Amino acid sequence: MPRSHDYTGVAGSSRDQPVQAAVLLVNLGTPEAPTAQAVRPYLAEFLGDHRVIDYPRWLWWLILHGVILRVRPARSAHAYQRIWTPQGSPLRVGSEALAARLQQKLSEACAEPVRVALAMRYGQPSVPAQIAQLQREGVRRLLVLPLYPQYSATSTGSVIDAVAQAMQSLRWPPELRLINDYHDDAGHIDALARSIEQWWATNGRGEKLLLSFHGIPSRYVREGDPYLEQCQATTEALRQRLGLDETQLLMSFQSRVGREQWLQPYTDATVRELATQGVRRLDVACPGFAVDCLETLEEIAMQNHDFFREAGGETLRYIPALNDTPEQVDSLAALVMRQAGGWAEFRPHAGVTP
């Protein structure tokens, strides 16, 4: 007889086989190579997502395919070339390392095997392909964790769309849970704070700390997106945890495109203004990014470093993302164990705290 928690069965297999559970990490994605040819289909998929750009489809299709995809791939490829490693894209390599470390942590913490897989919202491996593969492996309980601490329809909302689309193609979808955000999770805030403190202990402390989040159009917030509020909550929690005031820890938004107004203050304008005010050493962290990527390594550590120097500052120092550090692995493992409460596969080993 199957155990009581095996009621979901295993697709394509005998019903008396044990249920398997999985965690699917989802990150933004990356082109396969730092070339215009590889960047073009990646940008087409990313910028073609209605969650990201919600202009009328016919109008945006003309702009995207008539202008943007003719010009931007070469420019973006050059930026990727500046950060590409022998192992490949930093986001892909870092996300795979995080998934591997989380797999090891959950294997040690859980009483039964739990599978950890990685998908990319744009590019490969895709969300539908990974969910289909997990189903073939017998996974009947699935927890989806988008690697976006703050919720936005442009990021986590798009992951939800991809998961829903994948489920529509399955005759017998698995049980599903999805983590919307973890922007104020105590373990996550502590991991961020400890990472910053450790970096300061090694490299010294700048005159100010700037938290730079990815921007979205301001209109999206007016229409109900909670992203701004959650970025503010993360910032305030870090202020309290680090013992800093509003003059010592600042918040800004990066990566804006187009002519529409985005969330402000803008990061590039902020670093220039701080330099003109006499700040010589500026530390920048990006707590909206779980893993280092183009936006942190090229846009912040390179572009905005140059903006700061050109405006009179001495050095802008980027504090790396949490990546696959023990602090992030531990905080995500604890988050997963809580969110998967009631699923027998995630029952902790006796005496083990994730």
CSV table of C-alpha atoms in Angstrom, one decimal:
chain,number,residue,atom,x,y,z
A,1,MET,CA,0.0,0.0,0.0
A,2,PRO,CA,1.3,3.5,-0.7
A,3,ARG,CA,2.0,5.8,2.2
A,4,SER,CA,-0.7,8.3,3.2
A,5,HIS,CA,1.1,11.2,1.6
A,6,ASP,CA,1.5,9.5,-1.7
A,7,TYR,CA,-2.1,10.3,-2.8
A,8,THR,CA,-0.9,12.4,-5.7
A,9,GLY,CA,0.6,9.4,-7.4
A,10,VAL,CA,3.4,9.4,-9.9
A,11,ALA,CA,2.6,10.2,-13.5
A,12,GLY,CA,3.2,7.3,-15.8
A,13,SER,CA,4.3,5.0,-13.0
A,14,SER,CA,2.8,2.6,-10.5
A,15,ARG,CA,0.7,4.3,-7.8
A,16,ASP,CA,2.6,2.6,-5.0
A,17,GLN,CA,5.8,4.4,-5.8
A,18,PRO,CA,6.8,7.2,-3.4
A,19,VAL,CA,5.9,10.8,-4.3
A,20,GLN,CA,8.9,13.0,-5.1
A,21,ALA,CA,9.0,16.7,-4.3
A,22,ALA,CA,11.1,19.4,-6.0
A,23,VAL,CA,12.1,23.0,-5.7
A,24,LEU,CA,12.3,24.9,-8.9
A,25,LEU,CA,14.5,28.1,-8.7
A,26,VAL,CA,13.8,30.5,-11.5
A,27,ASN,CA,16.1,33.4,-12.5
A,28,LEU,CA,15.7,35.9,-15.3
A,29,GLY,CA,17.9,34.3,-18.0
A,30,THR,CA,20.9,35.0,-20.2
A,31,PRO,CA,22.0,34.7,-23.8
A,32,GLU,CA,24.0,31.6,-24.7
A,33,ALA,CA,27.0,33.7,-25.8
A,34,PRO,CA,28.2,37.3,-25.7
A,35,THR,CA,27.4,37.9,-29.4
A,36,ALA,CA,24.8,39.9,-31.2
A,37,GLN,CA,23.5,36.7,-32.9
A,38,ALA,CA,22.9,35.0,-29.5
A,39,VAL,CA,21.6,38.2,-27.7
A,40,ARG,CA,18.9,38.9,-30.4
A,41,PRO,CA,16.6,36.0,-29.6
A,42,TYR,CA,17.1,36.4,-25.9
A,43,LEU,CA,16.1,40.1,-26.1
A,44,ALA,CA,13.2,39.2,-28.4
A,45,GLU,CA,11.8,36.8,-25.8
A,46,PHE,CA,12.5,39.2,-22.9
A,47,LEU,CA,11.2,42.4,-24.4
A,48,GLY,CA,8.4,40.6,-26.1
A,49,ASP,CA,6.9,39.6,-22.8
A,50,HIS,CA,3.7,41.7,-22.2
A,51,ARG,CA,4.5,41.7,-18.5
A,52,VAL,CA,7.7,43.6,-19.1
A,53,ILE,CA,6.5,46.0,-21.8
A,54,ASP,CA,2.7,46.4,-21.7
A,55,TYR,CA,2.3,48.7,-24.7
A,56,PRO,CA,-0.3,47.7,-27.3
A,57,ARG,CA,1.0,44.6,-29.0
A,58,TRP,CA,0.9,45.8,-32.6
A,59,LEU,CA,2.7,49.1,-31.7
A,60,TRP,CA,5.3,47.4,-29.6
A,61,TRP,CA,5.9,44.7,-32.2
A,62,LEU,CA,6.8,47.4,-34.8
A,63,ILE,CA,9.1,49.2,-32.3
A,64,LEU,CA,10.8,46.0,-31.1
A,65,HIS,CA,11.4,44.3,-34.4
A,66,GLY,CA,11.7,47.4,-36.5
A,67,VAL,CA,14.1,49.4,-34.3
A,68,ILE,CA,15.3,47.8,-31.0
A,69,LEU,CA,16.3,44.3,-32.3
A,70,ARG,CA,18.2,45.9,-35.1
A,71,VAL,CA,20.3,48.1,-32.8
A,72,ARG,CA,20.4,46.8,-29.3
A,73,PRO,CA,21.8,43.3,-29.7
A,74,ALA,CA,25.2,44.5,-30.7
A,75,ARG,CA,25.3,47.0,-27.9
A,76,SER,CA,24.2,44.5,-25.3
A,77,ALA,CA,26.7,41.9,-26.7
A,78,HIS,CA,29.5,44.3,-26.0
A,79,ALA,CA,28.3,44.7,-22.4
A,80,TYR,CA,28.2,41.0,-22.0
A,81,GLN,CA,31.7,40.6,-23.4
A,82,ARG,CA,33.0,42.8,-20.6
A,83,ILE,CA,31.7,40.4,-17.9
A,84,TRP,CA,31.7,37.0,-19.6
A,85,THR,CA,33.8,34.3,-17.9
A,86,PRO,CA,35.5,31.2,-19.2
A,87,GLN,CA,32.7,29.2,-17.6
A,88,GLY,CA,30.0,31.3,-19.4
A,89,SER,CA,27.5,33.9,-18.3
A,90,PRO,CA,27.9,35.0,-14.6
A,91,LEU,CA,24.2,34.8,-14.0
A,92,ARG,CA,24.0,31.2,-15.4
A,93,VAL,CA,27.1,30.0,-13.6
A,94,GLY,CA,26.1,31.7,-10.3
A,95,SER,CA,22.5,30.4,-10.5
A,96,GLU,CA,23.7,26.9,-11.1
A,97,ALA,CA,26.1,27.1,-8.2
A,98,LEU,CA,23.3,28.4,-5.9
A,99,ALA,CA,21.0,25.5,-7.0
A,100,ALA,CA,23.8,23.0,-6.3
A,101,ARG,CA,24.4,24.4,-2.9
A,102,LEU,CA,20.7,24.5,-2.0
A,103,GLN,CA,20.4,20.9,-3.2
A,104,GLN,CA,23.1,19.9,-0.8
A,105,LYS,CA,21.6,21.8,2.1
A,106,LEU,CA,18.1,20.4,1.6
A,107,SER,CA,19.5,16.9,1.2
A,108,GLU,CA,21.1,17.3,4.6
A,109,ALA,CA,18.0,18.9,6.2
A,110,CYS,CA,15.1,16.9,4.8
A,111,ALA,CA,14.1,13.5,5.9
A,112,GLU,CA,13.4,12.4,2.4
A,113,PRO,CA,15.0,13.2,-1.0
A,114,VAL,CA,14.0,16.6,-2.4
A,115,ARG,CA,15.1,17.6,-6.0
A,116,VAL,CA,16.4,21.1,-6.7
A,117,ALA,CA,16.3,22.3,-10.3
A,118,LEU,CA,17.0,25.6,-12.1
A,119,ALA,CA,15.1,27.3,-14.9
A,120,MET,CA,15.4,30.6,-16.7
A,121,ARG,CA,12.4,32.8,-17.5
A,122,TYR,CA,14.0,33.7,-20.8
A,123,GLY,CA,16.4,31.5,-22.6
A,124,GLN,CA,17.4,28.0,-21.5
A,125,PRO,CA,16.6,25.9,-19.6
A,126,SER,CA,13.1,27.2,-19.9
A,127,VAL,CA,10.4,26.9,-17.2
A,128,PRO,CA,8.1,24.6,-19.2
A,129,ALA,CA,11.0,22.3,-20.2
A,130,GLN,CA,12.2,22.0,-16.6
A,131,ILE,CA,8.7,21.3,-15.2
A,132,ALA,CA,8.1,18.7,-17.9
A,133,GLN,CA,11.4,17.1,-17.0
A,134,LEU,CA,10.6,17.0,-13.3
A,135,GLN,CA,7.3,15.4,-14.1
A,136,ARG,CA,9.1,12.7,-16.1
A,137,GLU,CA,11.2,12.1,-13.1
A,138,GLY,CA,8.2,11.5,-11.0
A,139,VAL,CA,7.9,14.8,-9.2
A,140,ARG,CA,4.3,15.3,-7.9
A,141,ARG,CA,4.9,18.2,-5.5
A,142,LEU,CA,6.5,21.3,-6.8
A,143,LEU,CA,7.6,24.5,-5.0
A,144,VAL,CA,8.6,27.4,-7.3
A,145,LEU,CA,11.0,30.0,-6.0
A,146,PRO,CA,11.6,32.9,-8.3
A,147,LEU,CA,14.9,34.5,-7.4
A,148,TYR,CA,13.4,37.9,-7.1
A,149,PRO,CA,13.2,39.0,-3.4
A,150,GLN,CA,10.8,41.9,-4.3
A,151,TYR,CA,7.6,41.1,-6.2
A,152,SER,CA,6.9,42.8,-9.5
A,153,ALA,CA,4.5,41.8,-12.2
A,154,THR,CA,7.5,42.3,-14.6
A,155,SER,CA,9.5,39.6,-12.8
A,156,THR,CA,7.7,37.2,-10.5
A,157,GLY,CA,4.4,37.9,-12.2
A,158,SER,CA,6.0,36.7,-15.5
A,159,VAL,CA,7.3,33.6,-13.8
A,160,ILE,CA,3.8,32.8,-12.6
A,161,ASP,CA,2.6,33.2,-16.2
A,162,ALA,CA,5.3,30.7,-17.4
A,163,VAL,CA,4.5,28.2,-14.7
A,164,ALA,CA,0.7,28.4,-15.5
A,165,GLN,CA,1.5,27.9,-19.2
A,166,ALA,CA,3.6,24.9,-18.4
A,167,MET,CA,0.8,23.4,-16.3
A,168,GLN,CA,-1.7,23.8,-19.1
A,169,SER,CA,0.4,21.4,-21.2
A,170,LEU,CA,0.4,18.6,-18.6
A,171,ARG,CA,-2.4,16.1,-18.4
A,172,TRP,CA,-1.8,15.6,-14.7
A,173,PRO,CA,0.0,18.6,-13.1
A,174,PRO,CA,1.8,18.3,-9.8
A,175,GLU,CA,0.7,19.9,-6.6
A,176,LEU,CA,2.0,23.5,-6.8
A,177,ARG,CA,3.1,26.2,-4.4
A,178,LEU,CA,4.9,29.4,-5.4
A,179,ILE,CA,6.7,31.9,-3.3
A,180,ASN,CA,5.7,35.4,-4.3
A,181,ASP,CA,8.4,37.3,-2.6
A,182,TYR,CA,10.8,37.3,0.4
A,183,HIS,CA,11.7,41.0,0.6
A,184,ASP,CA,11.3,41.3,4.3
A,185,ASP,CA,12.1,37.7,5.3
A,186,ALA,CA,14.2,37.9,8.5
A,187,GLY,CA,16.7,35.3,7.3
A,188,HIS,CA,17.2,37.1,4.0
A,189,ILE,CA,17.7,40.5,5.6
A,190,ASP,CA,20.2,39.0,8.0
A,191,ALA,CA,22.0,37.4,5.1
A,192,LEU,CA,22.2,40.7,3.3
A,193,ALA,CA,23.4,42.5,6.3
A,194,ARG,CA,26.1,39.9,7.2
A,195,SER,CA,27.3,40.0,3.7
A,196,ILE,CA,27.7,43.8,3.8
A,197,GLU,CA,29.4,43.7,7.2
A,198,GLN,CA,31.8,41.0,6.1
A,199,TRP,CA,32.7,43.0,3.0
A,200,TRP,CA,33.3,46.1,5.1
A,201,ALA,CA,35.5,44.1,7.6
A,202,THR,CA,37.7,43.1,4.6
A,203,ASN,CA,37.7,46.2,2.5
A,204,GLY,CA,36.9,49.1,4.9
A,205,ARG,CA,33.7,51.1,4.8
A,206,GLY,CA,32.8,53.8,2.4
A,207,GLU,CA,31.3,57.2,3.3
A,208,LYS,CA,27.8,56.1,2.2
A,209,LEU,CA,26.0,52.9,1.2
A,210,LEU,CA,23.7,53.1,-1.8
A,211,LEU,CA,21.1,50.3,-2.4
A,212,SER,CA,20.4,50.1,-6.1
A,213,PHE,CA,17.3,48.2,-7.2
A,214,HIS,CA,16.2,47.4,-10.8
A,215,GLY,CA,13.7,50.0,-11.9
A,216,ILE,CA,10.3,49.6,-13.4
A,217,PRO,CA,8.0,52.3,-15.0
A,218,SER,CA,6.4,54.5,-12.4
A,219,ARG,CA,3.1,53.8,-14.1
A,220,TYR,CA,3.2,50.2,-13.1
A,221,VAL,CA,3.3,51.1,-9.4
A,222,ARG,CA,0.3,53.5,-9.9
A,223,GLU,CA,-1.6,50.6,-11.4
A,224,GLY,CA,-1.0,48.4,-8.4
A,225,ASP,CA,2.4,46.8,-8.6
A,226,PRO,CA,3.8,46.5,-5.0
A,227,TYR,CA,7.4,46.6,-6.1
A,228,LEU,CA,8.3,50.1,-4.8
A,229,GLU,CA,6.8,49.4,-1.4
A,230,GLN,CA,8.7,46.2,-1.1
A,231,CYS,CA,12.0,47.8,-2.1
A,232,GLN,CA,11.4,50.5,0.5
A,233,ALA,CA,10.7,47.8,3.1
A,234,THR,CA,13.9,46.0,2.3
A,235,THR,CA,15.9,49.2,2.5
A,236,GLU,CA,14.4,50.2,5.9
A,237,ALA,CA,15.0,46.7,7.3
A,238,LEU,CA,18.6,46.9,6.3
A,239,ARG,CA,19.0,50.4,7.8
A,240,GLN,CA,17.8,49.1,11.1
A,241,ARG,CA,19.9,45.9,10.9
A,242,LEU,CA,23.0,47.8,10.0
A,243,GLY,CA,22.4,50.7,12.4
A,244,LEU,CA,22.4,53.4,9.7
A,245,ASP,CA,20.2,56.4,9.2
A,246,GLU,CA,18.7,57.9,6.0
A,247,THR,CA,21.8,60.0,5.3
A,248,GLN,CA,24.1,57.0,5.5
A,249,LEU,CA,22.1,54.4,3.6
A,250,LEU,CA,20.3,55.6,0.4
A,251,MET,CA,18.1,53.9,-2.2
A,252,SER,CA,17.9,54.3,-6.0
A,253,PHE,CA,16.8,52.5,-9.2
A,254,GLN,CA,18.8,51.5,-12.1
A,255,SER,CA,18.4,50.0,-15.7
A,256,ARG,CA,15.8,52.3,-17.0
A,257,VAL,CA,15.1,52.3,-20.8
A,258,GLY,CA,12.9,54.4,-23.1
A,259,ARG,CA,11.3,57.8,-22.5
A,260,GLU,CA,8.7,56.8,-20.0
A,261,GLN,CA,9.3,57.9,-16.3
A,262,TRP,CA,10.7,55.1,-14.2
A,263,LEU,CA,11.0,54.8,-10.4
A,264,GLN,CA,13.3,57.5,-8.9
A,265,PRO,CA,15.8,58.5,-7.8
A,266,TYR,CA,17.8,57.1,-10.7
A,267,THR,CA,21.1,55.3,-9.8
A,268,ASP,CA,23.2,57.0,-12.4
A,269,ALA,CA,22.0,60.5,-11.4
A,270,THR,CA,22.4,59.6,-7.7
A,271,VAL,CA,26.0,58.6,-8.0
A,272,ARG,CA,26.9,61.7,-9.9
A,273,GLU,CA,25.1,63.9,-7.4
A,274,LEU,CA,26.9,62.3,-4.4
A,275,ALA,CA,30.2,62.9,-6.1
A,276,THR,CA,29.5,66.5,-6.6
A,277,GLN,CA,28.4,66.8,-3.0
A,278,GLY,CA,31.9,65.7,-1.9
A,279,VAL,CA,31.5,61.9,-1.3
A,280,ARG,CA,34.8,60.3,-2.3
A,281,ARG,CA,34.2,56.6,-1.5
A,282,LEU,CA,30.8,55.2,-2.3
A,283,ASP,CA,29.7,51.6,-1.6
A,284,VAL,CA,26.9,50.1,-3.7
A,285,ALA,CA,24.9,46.9,-3.1
A,286,CYS,CA,22.0,45.5,-5.2
A,287,PRO,CA,19.7,43.6,-2.9
A,288,GLY,CA,17.2,42.9,-5.6
A,289,PHE,CA,19.6,40.6,-7.4
A,290,ALA,CA,20.1,37.1,-5.9
A,291,VAL,CA,23.1,36.4,-8.2
A,292,ASP,CA,25.5,38.7,-9.9
A,293,CYS,CA,24.7,39.5,-13.6
A,294,LEU,CA,25.0,42.1,-16.3
A,295,GLU,CA,23.1,44.7,-14.3
A,296,THR,CA,25.4,44.4,-11.3
A,297,LEU,CA,28.8,43.6,-12.8
A,298,GLU,CA,28.7,45.9,-15.9
A,299,GLU,CA,26.1,48.5,-15.1
A,300,ILE,CA,27.0,49.2,-11.5
A,301,ALA,CA,30.6,48.1,-11.0
A,302,MET,CA,31.8,49.5,-14.4
A,303,GLN,CA,29.4,52.1,-15.9
A,304,ASN,CA,28.4,53.7,-12.6
A,305,HIS,CA,31.9,53.6,-11.3
A,306,ASP,CA,32.9,55.6,-14.3
A,307,PHE,CA,30.0,58.1,-13.8
A,308,PHE,CA,31.1,58.6,-10.2
A,309,ARG,CA,34.7,59.2,-11.1
A,310,GLU,CA,33.8,61.6,-13.9
A,311,ALA,CA,31.7,63.6,-11.5
A,312,GLY,CA,34.6,64.0,-9.0
A,313,GLY,CA,34.4,60.9,-6.8
A,314,GLU,CA,37.4,58.7,-6.1
A,315,THR,CA,36.0,55.2,-6.1
A,316,LEU,CA,32.6,53.4,-6.3
A,317,ARG,CA,32.9,50.0,-4.8
A,318,TYR,CA,30.3,47.3,-5.7
A,319,ILE,CA,29.5,44.8,-2.9
A,320,PRO,CA,28.8,41.5,-4.6
A,321,ALA,CA,25.4,39.8,-4.5
A,322,LEU,CA,24.8,36.9,-2.1
A,323,ASN,CA,25.3,34.4,-4.9
A,324,ASP,CA,26.0,30.9,-3.5
A,325,THR,CA,27.3,32.1,-0.1
A,326,PRO,CA,26.3,30.1,3.0
A,327,GLU,CA,24.3,33.0,4.1
A,328,GLN,CA,22.0,32.9,1.1
A,329,VAL,CA,21.9,29.1,0.9
A,330,ASP,CA,20.8,28.9,4.6
A,331,SER,CA,18.2,31.7,4.3
A,332,LEU,CA,16.6,30.2,1.2
A,333,ALA,CA,16.7,26.7,2.7
A,334,ALA,CA,14.8,28.0,5.8
A,335,LEU,CA,12.3,29.8,3.5
A,336,VAL,CA,11.7,26.7,1.4
A,337,MET,CA,11.2,24.5,4.5
A,338,ARG,CA,8.6,26.9,5.9
A,339,GLN,CA,6.7,27.4,2.6
A,340,ALA,CA,6.7,23.6,2.0
A,341,GLY,CA,5.2,22.9,5.5
A,342,GLY,CA,2.9,20.0,5.5
A,343,TRP,CA,4.6,18.2,2.6
A,344,ALA,CA,6.2,15.1,4.1
A,345,GLU,CA,9.2,15.2,1.9
A,346,PHE,CA,10.3,18.4,3.6
A,347,ARG,CA,10.0,17.1,7.1
A,348,PRO,CA,13.3,17.9,8.7
A,349,HIS,CA,15.7,15.2,10.0
A,350,ALA,CA,15.5,14.9,13.8
A,351,GLY,CA,17.7,17.6,15.4
A,352,VAL,CA,18.4,19.3,12.0
A,353,THR,CA,17.7,23.0,11.5
A,354,PRO,CA,18.0,24.2,7.9
